[in-house]
XYZ file of C-alpha atoms in Angstrom:
725
model
C 38.880 -9.866 -6.293
C 35.346 -9.792 -5.065
C 32.813 -6.884 -6.221
C 28.738 -7.151 -4.482
C 26.835 -4.539 -5.717
C 23.205 -4.081 -3.767
C 20.149 -6.157 -5.082
C 18.852 -2.727 -3.572
C 20.616 0.279 -5.724
C 20.416 0.619 -9.312
C 23.612 0.739 -10.232
C 23.417 2.072 -13.616
C 20.927 3.830 -15.737
C 20.734 4.579 -19.591
C 24.718 6.224 -19.303
C 25.115 7.548 -16.230
C 25.772 5.759 -12.885
C 23.492 6.247 -10.632
C 24.447 8.192 -7.277
C 23.742 4.646 -5.580
C 26.759 3.179 -7.634
C 29.103 2.104 -3.944
C 28.733 1.879 -0.683
C 29.608 4.137 1.671
C 29.483 4.234 5.451
C 29.102 7.141 6.123
C 25.349 8.402 7.784
C 25.223 10.901 4.316
C 26.605 10.343 1.031
C 27.211 12.688 -0.864
C 26.157 12.360 -4.545
C 26.784 12.476 -7.836
C 26.283 12.029 -11.958
C 28.721 11.094 -14.527
C 28.732 11.841 -17.726
C 29.877 8.216 -19.620
C 32.043 6.777 -22.793
C 31.283 3.763 -24.417
C 34.350 2.323 -23.561
C 32.700 2.991 -19.039
C 29.432 2.350 -20.658
C 30.746 -1.640 -21.524
C 32.546 -1.701 -17.913
C 29.289 -0.503 -16.649
C 26.509 -2.948 -18.658
C 29.591 -6.025 -17.030
C 28.797 -4.559 -13.864
C 25.685 -4.352 -14.222
C 25.385 -8.130 -14.998
C 28.108 -9.644 -11.908
C 25.261 -7.125 -9.599
C 22.588 -9.699 -10.802
C 24.742 -12.645 -11.150
C 25.937 -11.172 -6.885
C 20.980 -10.912 -6.758
C 20.515 -14.709 -7.450
C 23.811 -15.024 -5.266
C 22.409 -13.391 -2.018
C 19.279 -16.150 -2.483
C 22.419 -18.343 -1.964
C 24.509 -16.178 0.161
C 28.289 -18.506 -0.134
C 29.560 -16.951 3.257
C 27.727 -14.861 6.183
C 29.264 -11.876 5.015
C 27.946 -11.865 2.018
C 24.305 -12.187 3.324
C 26.018 -9.301 6.050
C 26.583 -6.933 3.585
C 23.119 -7.364 1.777
C 21.133 -6.900 4.781
C 22.714 -3.473 5.622
C 23.297 -1.874 1.849
C 19.746 -2.106 1.002
C 18.958 1.780 0.213
C 15.864 2.858 1.556
C 14.597 6.554 1.001
C 11.092 6.263 2.449
C 11.926 7.492 6.499
C 13.473 11.167 5.592
C 12.198 11.228 1.772
C 16.332 10.852 0.574
C 18.465 7.908 -0.511
C 20.435 6.408 2.841
C 21.770 1.955 2.972
C 19.372 0.667 5.642
C 23.177 0.296 8.827
C 23.343 4.404 7.993
C 19.587 5.643 7.544
C 18.465 8.658 10.656
C 15.190 7.194 10.592
C 12.752 3.667 11.102
C 12.067 2.177 8.302
C 11.244 -1.751 7.697
C 12.229 -2.999 4.149
C 10.460 -6.005 3.121
C 12.840 -7.095 0.099
C 11.689 -9.324 -3.113
C 13.582 -12.017 -1.866
C 10.786 -12.391 0.394
C 8.512 -11.735 -1.897
C 9.912 -14.454 -3.884
C 9.399 -17.021 -1.836
C 5.818 -16.080 -0.366
C 4.791 -16.487 -3.339
C 1.836 -13.173 -2.427
C -0.377 -12.970 -5.138
C -1.697 -9.918 -3.284
C 0.702 -6.966 -2.221
C -2.372 -7.339 0.625
C -0.772 -11.093 1.084
C 2.657 -9.933 0.878
C 1.786 -6.911 3.871
C -0.502 -9.418 6.047
C 1.908 -12.607 5.884
C 5.027 -10.783 6.140
C 4.473 -7.462 8.185
C 1.846 -7.974 11.415
C 1.164 -4.381 12.259
C -1.339 -4.481 9.086
C -4.586 -6.117 8.713
C -6.611 -6.467 5.733
C -11.015 -6.375 5.267
C -12.001 -6.820 1.209
C -13.557 -6.285 0.370
C -15.676 -5.081 -2.645
C -14.967 -0.694 -2.515
C -11.127 -2.521 -2.114
C -7.750 -3.433 0.527
C -9.821 -2.639 4.361
C -6.447 -1.703 5.901
C -4.797 -0.688 8.926
C -1.625 0.281 11.123
C -1.465 -0.036 14.396
C -4.751 0.703 14.478
C -5.953 3.230 12.803
C -7.956 2.804 9.127
C -7.018 3.101 5.200
C -7.500 7.498 5.540
C -4.777 7.842 7.698
C -2.285 5.740 6.252
C -0.563 6.682 2.638
C -0.099 4.625 0.568
C 2.677 5.399 -2.591
C 4.469 3.901 -5.639
C 8.066 4.834 -6.300
C 7.316 7.303 -4.515
C 4.298 9.146 -5.556
C 0.382 9.439 -3.957
C -1.712 6.445 -4.881
C -5.119 8.369 -5.455
C -6.995 5.869 -4.871
C -10.269 6.186 -3.709
C -11.710 9.282 -1.201
C -13.672 8.276 1.583
C -9.963 6.430 1.802
C -9.962 2.753 0.318
C -6.719 2.586 -2.514
C -7.473 -0.737 -4.437
C -3.915 -2.954 -4.711
C -5.145 -5.336 -6.976
C -4.028 -2.475 -9.308
C 0.000 -2.974 -8.159
C 1.491 -5.957 -9.580
C 3.316 -8.525 -8.535
C 5.741 -9.673 -10.941
C 6.776 -5.612 -10.388
C 7.209 -5.140 -6.803
C 10.728 -4.814 -5.491
C 10.733 -4.064 -2.330
C 8.119 -2.763 0.365
C 9.128 -0.173 2.427
C 7.434 0.384 5.892
C 8.014 3.692 8.028
C 5.427 3.496 11.387
C 3.479 6.553 13.114
C 2.912 10.228 12.107
C 4.646 11.133 8.639
C 3.012 14.239 8.328
C 5.902 16.404 8.417
C 7.091 15.422 4.709
C 4.304 13.716 2.947
C 1.044 15.739 4.037
C -2.276 14.336 5.942
C -2.990 11.380 5.169
C -0.225 9.931 6.232
C -0.775 9.812 10.953
C -0.099 5.985 10.721
C 1.683 5.954 8.540
C 3.536 5.160 5.374
C 3.344 2.480 2.916
C 5.956 2.911 -0.130
C 5.849 0.423 -2.750
C 8.913 0.739 -4.772
C 8.838 -1.451 -8.387
C 11.892 -2.585 -10.324
C 13.210 -0.154 -13.390
C 14.825 -2.356 -15.636
C 18.507 -1.181 -16.772
C 18.624 -3.925 -19.453
C 18.784 -2.426 -23.169
C 16.194 -5.884 -24.156
C 14.105 -6.932 -21.424
C 11.729 -9.189 -21.777
C 9.638 -11.027 -18.939
C 6.588 -13.486 -18.427
C 4.921 -14.753 -15.214
C 1.994 -17.001 -16.018
C 0.432 -18.119 -12.446
C -3.102 -20.607 -12.130
C -4.583 -20.657 -8.670
C -8.278 -22.617 -7.649
C -11.744 -21.040 -8.168
C -10.321 -20.279 -11.081
C -7.347 -17.402 -10.086
C -5.176 -16.291 -13.379
C -2.890 -13.862 -13.205
C -0.308 -12.539 -16.301
C 2.387 -10.700 -15.816
C 3.620 -10.015 -19.203
C 6.462 -6.811 -19.539
C 9.419 -5.623 -21.495
C 11.762 -2.723 -21.939
C 14.292 -1.135 -23.649
C 17.215 1.255 -22.694
C 19.104 3.383 -25.364
C 22.008 5.390 -24.466
C 19.723 8.478 -23.425
C 16.234 6.576 -24.483
C 14.812 3.970 -21.866
C 11.394 2.174 -22.229
C 8.950 -0.190 -20.225
C 5.982 -1.308 -20.792
C 3.394 -3.339 -18.571
C 0.618 -5.214 -18.780
C -1.193 -7.252 -15.633
C -5.014 -9.342 -15.675
C -6.158 -10.674 -12.888
C -9.134 -13.162 -12.358
C -11.166 -14.700 -10.235
C -14.255 -16.436 -9.884
C -15.080 -15.764 -6.319
C -16.086 -18.544 -4.067
C -19.218 -18.694 -0.982
C -18.083 -19.595 2.639
C -21.515 -20.649 3.840
C -25.437 -20.222 2.008
C -26.315 -17.939 5.137
C -26.355 -14.841 5.736
C -26.941 -11.989 8.118
C -29.984 -10.273 6.586
C -32.874 -7.399 8.664
C -31.030 -9.028 11.799
C -31.716 -12.609 11.314
C -30.563 -15.707 9.247
C -31.342 -16.114 6.160
C -30.595 -19.693 4.172
C -29.657 -20.718 0.944
C -28.502 -17.397 0.483
C -27.528 -17.299 -2.671
C -24.157 -14.595 -1.906
C -20.918 -15.019 -2.202
C -18.621 -14.357 0.561
C -15.685 -13.298 -2.609
C -16.799 -11.888 -6.193
C -15.910 -13.349 -9.761
C -14.083 -10.657 -10.571
C -11.399 -9.636 -13.319
C -8.967 -6.677 -13.750
C -6.787 -5.139 -16.255
C -3.871 -2.398 -16.002
C -1.508 -1.150 -18.367
C 1.803 1.240 -17.955
C 3.670 2.959 -20.162
C 6.728 5.052 -18.911
C 9.637 7.311 -20.618
C 12.896 8.070 -19.245
C 15.639 10.557 -21.474
C 18.929 12.037 -20.046
C 19.791 14.848 -21.090
C 23.514 14.900 -19.464
C 24.479 13.821 -16.061
C 22.528 15.971 -14.348
C 19.373 16.500 -16.524
C 16.467 14.042 -16.387
C 13.039 14.413 -17.759
C 10.036 11.088 -17.648
C 7.041 10.734 -18.859
C 4.151 7.978 -17.457
C 0.734 7.258 -18.564
C -1.793 3.697 -16.495
C -4.980 2.607 -17.358
C -7.053 0.241 -14.832
C -10.517 -1.631 -15.161
C -12.067 -3.402 -12.642
C -15.225 -5.674 -13.292
C -17.165 -6.789 -10.125
C -19.334 -9.669 -10.830
C -22.405 -10.064 -7.907
C -25.176 -12.258 -7.649
C -28.737 -11.976 -7.960
C -30.774 -13.385 -5.719
C -32.307 -14.161 -2.652
C -31.778 -12.613 0.772
C -30.445 -8.900 -1.253
C -31.206 -9.164 -4.704
C -28.389 -7.313 -6.318
C -29.463 -6.001 -8.975
C -26.268 -4.490 -10.520
C -22.562 -5.132 -10.966
C -19.506 -2.768 -10.192
C -16.885 -1.177 -12.193
C -13.498 0.679 -11.721
C -12.202 3.030 -13.893
C -8.859 4.817 -13.517
C -6.018 6.768 -15.131
C -2.925 8.467 -14.432
C -0.786 10.581 -15.786
C 3.038 11.958 -14.345
C 5.827 14.498 -15.666
C 8.469 15.635 -13.813
C 12.253 16.636 -13.799
C 15.150 16.208 -12.231
C 18.608 18.134 -12.284
C 21.473 17.200 -10.095
C 23.591 19.848 -9.468
C 27.325 17.842 -9.039
C 27.659 17.279 -5.879
C 25.505 20.470 -4.071
C 22.657 19.362 -4.546
C 18.944 17.368 -6.790
C 15.732 19.300 -7.450
C 13.270 17.735 -9.013
C 9.705 18.866 -10.092
C 6.547 16.698 -10.942
C 3.410 16.898 -11.585
C 0.462 14.499 -11.138
C -2.845 14.146 -12.812
C -6.183 10.548 -11.573
C -9.050 10.058 -12.850
C -11.073 7.403 -10.745
C -14.643 6.532 -12.198
C -17.014 3.691 -10.146
C -20.276 2.853 -11.957
C -22.890 0.192 -11.460
C -23.830 -2.068 -14.383
C -27.893 -2.814 -14.096
C -28.956 -6.385 -14.933
C -32.443 -5.843 -14.891
C -35.117 -3.309 -14.979
C -34.999 -1.060 -11.670
C -35.679 1.582 -10.227
C -34.741 3.979 -7.968
C -35.651 6.691 -4.905
C -33.346 9.443 -3.779
C -34.603 11.862 -1.948
C -33.332 16.105 -3.170
C -31.623 19.266 -0.511
C -35.404 19.663 -1.078
C -36.896 17.106 0.542
C -38.554 16.391 -3.168
C -38.049 11.564 -4.954
C -37.036 11.665 -7.491
C -36.909 7.608 -9.305
C -34.363 7.560 -12.003
C -35.023 4.743 -13.245
C -32.966 1.639 -15.517
C -33.006 -1.183 -17.795
C -30.982 -4.892 -18.405
C -27.040 -3.622 -19.713
C -26.649 0.710 -18.856
C -24.628 2.333 -17.466
C -24.719 4.681 -14.162
C -22.273 6.177 -12.957
C -21.273 6.894 -9.114
C -18.877 8.634 -8.656
C -16.222 10.743 -10.737
C -12.865 10.844 -8.819
C -9.981 13.740 -10.097
C -6.244 14.805 -8.996
C -3.637 16.763 -9.821
C -0.683 17.564 -7.947
C 2.898 19.266 -8.219
C 5.608 18.854 -6.098
C 8.710 20.448 -6.373
C 11.764 19.989 -3.731
C 15.334 20.235 -3.581
C 18.295 18.420 -1.693
C 21.031 20.383 -0.574
C 24.894 18.361 0.407
C 25.769 20.471 3.430
C 29.456 19.656 5.568
C 27.060 18.130 8.574
C 23.588 17.823 7.173
C 21.818 17.088 4.386
C 19.157 20.189 4.095
C 15.567 19.463 2.748
C 13.205 21.623 1.693
C 9.623 21.568 -0.194
C 6.901 22.877 -2.091
C 3.481 20.700 -2.670
C -0.518 21.312 -4.730
C -3.549 19.437 -4.238
C -6.957 20.108 -6.560
C -9.327 17.718 -5.900
C -12.761 17.253 -7.510
C -15.549 14.932 -6.581
C -18.848 14.402 -9.235
C -21.107 11.911 -8.319
C -24.487 12.079 -9.141
C -27.428 11.245 -6.217
C -24.464 11.264 -3.677
C -23.623 14.838 -3.223
C -26.078 17.434 -3.336
C -23.794 20.468 -6.481
C -22.536 18.955 -9.400
C -19.239 18.534 -8.342
C -17.461 20.090 -5.263
C -13.612 21.104 -5.034
C -11.328 21.797 -2.122
C -7.580 22.271 -2.678
C -3.712 22.313 -0.156
C -0.560 24.442 -0.576
C 2.374 23.041 1.416
C 5.548 24.451 2.092
C 7.796 21.570 4.203
C 11.753 21.570 5.829
C 14.072 18.580 7.099
C 17.447 18.685 8.211
C 18.869 15.166 8.055
C 21.735 16.754 10.795
C 24.939 14.329 11.804
C 26.557 14.860 15.216
C 30.046 13.384 15.224
C 29.876 9.827 14.006
C 27.222 8.205 15.844
C 23.598 10.653 17.149
C 21.545 12.133 14.578
C 19.282 14.808 14.518
C 16.323 14.980 11.433
C 13.753 17.827 12.585
C 10.999 18.607 9.991
C 7.908 21.209 9.484
C 5.189 21.427 7.490
C 3.106 24.084 6.878
C -0.848 24.064 5.298
C -3.247 25.648 3.886
C -6.386 24.139 2.933
C -9.433 25.663 1.085
C -12.256 24.912 4.097
C -10.222 25.613 7.570
C -7.041 27.395 6.514
C -3.728 27.923 8.475
C -1.936 24.616 10.202
C 1.245 22.556 10.747
C 3.093 19.530 11.666
C 6.679 18.747 13.312
C 8.367 16.588 13.835
C 12.417 14.880 14.879
C 13.592 11.976 15.381
C 16.731 11.010 16.921
C 18.736 7.937 16.570
C 22.359 6.513 18.521
C 24.890 3.866 17.077
C 26.388 1.889 19.574
C 28.174 -1.186 17.174
C 25.071 -2.987 16.269
C 22.559 -0.785 17.936
C 21.043 1.860 17.370
C 18.492 3.334 19.627
C 15.624 6.009 18.619
C 12.713 7.714 19.907
C 10.142 10.187 17.808
C 8.135 13.302 18.305
C 5.787 14.088 15.046
C 2.257 15.390 15.105
C 0.035 15.076 12.306
C -2.753 17.841 10.704
C -5.986 16.325 8.868
C -8.283 18.195 6.971
C -12.160 16.463 6.042
C -12.580 14.693 2.623
C -14.541 15.551 -0.001
C -16.584 12.940 1.243
C -16.991 13.585 4.613
C -17.552 17.180 4.054
C -20.417 16.844 1.348
C -21.678 12.982 0.865
C -25.383 12.285 0.880
C -26.406 8.623 -0.031
C -27.934 5.739 0.948
C -26.899 1.793 1.000
C -27.810 -1.152 2.520
C -25.475 -2.104 5.626
C -25.743 -5.050 7.023
C -29.267 -5.709 5.004
C -30.637 -2.768 6.699
C -31.498 0.954 4.380
C -29.123 3.475 5.569
C -29.066 7.614 5.046
C -25.098 9.008 5.467
C -24.692 12.372 5.411
C -22.146 14.779 4.827
C -21.393 17.523 7.464
C -19.413 20.980 6.445
C -19.458 21.644 10.116
C -16.227 18.739 10.888
C -12.795 20.243 11.620
C -10.082 19.411 11.118
C -8.170 16.220 13.135
C -4.983 16.328 14.890
C -2.564 13.706 16.140
C 0.231 13.380 18.626
C 3.045 10.635 17.862
C 5.313 9.532 20.442
C 7.668 6.318 19.474
C 11.389 4.813 20.859
C 12.730 2.176 19.576
C 15.727 -0.096 19.892
C 17.900 -2.415 16.112
C 20.564 -4.803 16.484
C 22.567 -5.786 12.864
C 24.290 -8.268 13.302
C 26.602 -10.968 10.537
C 23.398 -13.706 11.224
C 21.337 -11.947 13.786
C 19.077 -9.143 13.961
C 16.914 -7.373 16.204
C 14.639 -5.191 16.093
C 12.188 -3.275 18.972
C 9.629 -0.355 18.978
C 7.054 0.989 20.992
C 4.306 3.610 20.292
C 1.248 5.779 21.114
C -0.524 7.736 18.946
C -3.676 10.129 19.563
C -5.584 11.879 17.112
C -7.726 14.781 18.347
C -11.399 15.272 16.597
C -11.700 12.225 14.575
C -14.130 12.165 12.175
C -16.103 8.366 12.442
C -19.889 8.280 11.583
C -22.114 7.596 14.120
C -26.135 7.477 14.010
C -27.868 11.118 14.341
C -32.071 11.477 14.174
C -33.842 10.207 11.891
C -36.566 12.051 10.802
C -39.867 12.348 9.354
C -39.698 11.148 5.945
C -37.573 8.717 7.194
C -39.889 6.838 8.890
C -42.012 6.812 5.668
C -39.176 5.813 3.631
C -38.167 2.046 5.485
C -34.615 4.216 6.692
C -33.886 2.070 8.983
C -30.617 4.614 10.858
C -28.921 8.086 9.869
C -25.923 8.051 10.202
C -23.975 10.982 9.619
C -20.374 12.188 9.963
C -19.659 13.715 13.471
C -16.046 14.521 15.766
C -15.153 12.243 18.450
C -13.777 13.017 21.321
C -10.586 11.109 20.321
C -9.049 7.713 20.124
C -4.891 6.467 21.029
C -3.233 3.909 19.493
C -0.779 2.271 21.852
C 1.690 -0.842 21.413
C 4.652 -2.862 20.734
C 5.962 -4.299 17.739
C 8.891 -6.935 17.842
C 11.401 -8.409 15.047
C 13.917 -11.241 14.978
C 15.330 -13.092 12.417
C 18.352 -15.218 11.926
C 20.007 -16.649 8.999
C 22.040 -20.005 9.816
C 24.091 -20.688 6.471
C 24.011 -20.453 3.242
C 20.247 -22.484 3.140
C 18.770 -21.686 5.950
C 17.273 -18.483 7.428
C 14.419 -18.208 9.515
C 12.195 -15.125 11.094
C 9.650 -14.046 12.760
C 7.944 -10.552 14.028
C 5.054 -9.422 16.858
C 2.917 -7.089 17.866
C 1.339 -5.680 20.326
C -2.099 -3.192 19.486
C -4.442 -1.410 21.956
C -6.898 1.143 20.188
C -9.302 3.604 22.868
C -11.285 6.282 21.762
C -14.751 7.171 23.150
C -17.368 7.706 20.530
C -21.194 8.960 21.321
C -24.073 5.408 21.061
C -27.524 5.101 19.328
C -28.285 6.952 22.371
C -26.181 9.708 22.387
C -24.440 8.984 25.387
C -20.381 9.132 25.443
C -19.258 5.769 25.199
C -16.150 4.025 26.180
C -15.163 0.824 23.898
C -11.656 -0.800 21.906
C -11.800 0.688 17.731
C -13.489 -1.039 15.162
C -11.585 -3.768 13.687
C -8.644 -3.694 15.498
C -6.991 -7.024 17.182
C -4.309 -7.282 19.914
C -2.071 -9.654 19.045
C -0.163 -10.645 16.262
C 1.988 -12.848 14.610
C 4.154 -13.872 11.875
C 7.049 -16.506 10.786
C 8.659 -17.925 7.804
C 11.219 -20.876 7.361
C 12.765 -20.413 4.002
C 15.495 -23.036 3.269
C 17.611 -22.602 -0.949
C 18.875 -25.786 -2.057
C 22.401 -25.832 -3.720
C 23.389 -24.147 -7.432
C 23.076 -27.842 -8.928
C 23.426 -28.652 -12.954
C 21.378 -30.647 -14.999
C 22.323 -31.605 -18.886
C 24.036 -27.964 -18.239
C 21.944 -26.139 -17.816
C 22.191 -23.979 -13.611
C 18.949 -25.296 -11.545
C 18.482 -24.286 -7.496
C 15.157 -25.578 -5.734
C 13.833 -23.610 -2.963
C 11.100 -24.130 0.349
C 9.593 -21.800 2.114
C 7.124 -21.064 4.749
C 4.836 -18.837 6.640
C 2.465 -18.322 8.361
C 0.198 -15.913 10.026
C -1.095 -16.124 13.656
C -4.573 -13.282 14.915
C -6.183 -13.289 18.611
C -9.979 -11.752 18.105
C -11.023 -8.491 15.864
C -12.878 -6.276 16.972
C -16.815 -5.650 16.881
C -18.276 -3.354 18.507
C -22.072 -3.034 16.802
C -21.373 -7.445 15.592
C -19.766 -9.119 17.510
C -15.558 -9.723 17.654
C -14.935 -11.734 14.557
C -12.640 -14.883 15.364
C -9.445 -15.206 15.792
C -7.138 -17.516 13.588
C -4.346 -19.423 11.921
C -2.332 -18.930 8.285
C 0.514 -21.104 6.728
C 1.190 -21.191 3.417
C 3.798 -22.904 1.710
C 5.553 -22.721 -1.462
C 8.446 -24.490 -3.820
C 10.279 -23.184 -6.357
C 13.061 -24.351 -9.731
C 14.936 -21.829 -10.761
C 16.895 -23.247 -13.523
C 18.800 -20.376 -14.783
C 20.370 -21.405 -19.414
C 22.905 -19.169 -19.882
C 23.552 -15.596 -19.491
C 20.515 -13.858 -20.373
C 17.530 -16.629 -20.089
C 16.193 -17.925 -16.632
C 13.107 -19.864 -15.035
C 11.653 -19.725 -12.349
C 8.772 -22.232 -11.381
C 7.296 -22.040 -8.195
C 4.008 -24.734 -6.555
C 2.182 -24.283 -3.022
C -0.501 -24.724 -0.734
C -2.213 -21.332 0.881
C -3.540 -22.157 3.985
C -2.140 -25.786 4.714
C -5.068 -26.131 7.411
C -7.904 -24.898 6.007
C -9.576 -22.709 7.797
C -12.216 -20.787 6.671
C -15.419 -19.134 8.679
C -19.139 -20.101 7.988
C -20.432 -17.527 10.270
C -23.856 -15.907 8.394
C -22.300 -13.774 5.687
C -22.969 -9.480 7.485
C -21.341 -10.971 10.422
C -17.855 -9.485 11.075
C -14.966 -11.645 9.601
C -11.415 -11.753 10.198
C -10.422 -13.511 7.337
C -12.332 -14.227 3.759
C -10.110 -16.787 2.902
C -12.059 -20.307 1.079
C -9.419 -21.794 2.751
C -7.071 -24.760 1.769
C -6.086 -23.840 -1.352
C -3.696 -24.864 -4.748
C -1.518 -22.431 -7.127
C 1.202 -23.553 -9.214
C 2.928 -20.675 -11.385
C 6.341 -20.534 -14.003
C 8.464 -17.054 -15.688
C 11.391 -16.201 -17.384
C 13.543 -13.759 -18.240
C 15.359 -12.527 -21.061
C 17.811 -10.103 -20.627
C 19.696 -9.278 -24.295
C 23.044 -6.783 -22.506
């Protein structure tokens, strides 16, 4: 008798069998929880251990049938907000698995997404992760961690470095507008980062990695699980000395030699998190979690920019919620969260700054070496209610959400604090019409403090025929201007020029129309998917140049920039992905993304101009080759070797003002060595080379870069896990 447990199913959770324990091929599976006695619990622990054995074998399957089952039985939740196996999900969801993440050994979540999904592109900066998905940037991409919003900068930047890669179980990606289910931040798509959850009575883990440029990463985990109460504590640390690709810098419209500016600055960060969960019985569960994140960034001081301050970030979050399972009829959840993000300047020398107040007068705050000045304080409170009802031929989800944002930015907004709230209700129906056709309509009704009422509909249709699935989606999106777009007023150097950036209280909300068609095939060894999309955003909010004021000339202001509604931006393209498993040792995969994104904008002379979207890349591709060796006995221990090769290739990145960034090709090679000492202990070592061909950009700093890689780098890592069953 063979027992298989899916890698992606949470099989047992502290005294109850999870609803995803059995793999049911029906399109909509009933959910329920069950109380367990001690005997059942012991049987469950044995099942879990066998499941972990299956998980290990997922990387070196004995047959192609097992590989097929692993592929089809991954559980996804992001497309519909409810649990489905990949083979039965009615909304198309791209999954990056833990096995792929392990084989890649990316330093950050950005590495993982860019090397495994060509639809993404990244422009790392001091302010966070500059992400684009099929042509549209950060503020149109909703990032979730375990289904909860990742709260980052309200201007659209998110620092994915706060998420330890060692804690990532899988990443689910839904491309295209998903505003009906997730709200205004999901016009381009949703990234849901699913983290590991401990099920062992005791789990201790550690991962240590060192690499070029003093790249040091540490991750530590302690998990405790009793019959009702569980605790999971993690601590991660990351450090880099940064690097410098060139001694030249584009400054004040000319090239400066002997620049001290680094391509990537020295930094360190620290993340501490704690999650507690308590099961009152098989129906009621309550949880509470908290996390803290800190980052310090050091900037060299010297010619030509004379950076007189370093940068500090502090992020804190707290969440709590309750879940009630109403037999086989319904599941109800209620969640609350609070997030606080602070951004500071750490002054290194005596500094006198200058700001213009609303009445036109100047103020000159003075700072000494060692002074810390708050730049932004951002707060968010969120309350969410959701119910999922299992009906005879459909599954109905209804919910409500309230979100309140506050922004305090001394010298950057004209009042001590600004705030806005959004309230929404939504409904979505997963409707099964026979055994082959599925319809998923949804509607979200939104009320915003500044912009009143609006709504976002969505409908997805899916038809299955054998191993093929054919789908289509139409959805609309709504996005209200952010607090910074409405109220910000600040000055900064951009391309070594002093500029003023202003909000605009007369902005209108953005609206989008999204269409897509897709075809997917899943066979025993071969998987293939192709999708075409069209995404148009009306009243897109962008920064444009406006006439300078009289005082600007006296103060040396180069440009005055203001947020404005433009006419329209359109993204259209095709995504293709394929993978093949030759046998139990070898697998290969690749993906290609074609993008054409353009729009109408206003140039410096206030003329209507058509051009490609800044940061858009027309051609991007990724590929991978993974080998898992045969398990062998070494000194009485189970040893499994492995190796992988990953590549990313892309064409030039478009820039309207400063010229295009070059296309590039980057390859990463990793070797792995896994040693299992016993049922409870395993040790894994990795050694690898990133950027095998030593590609890097050496144009003057300040001009557009497609990638900030320092060239060829090396790394080694060691990880151990102890699970006491």
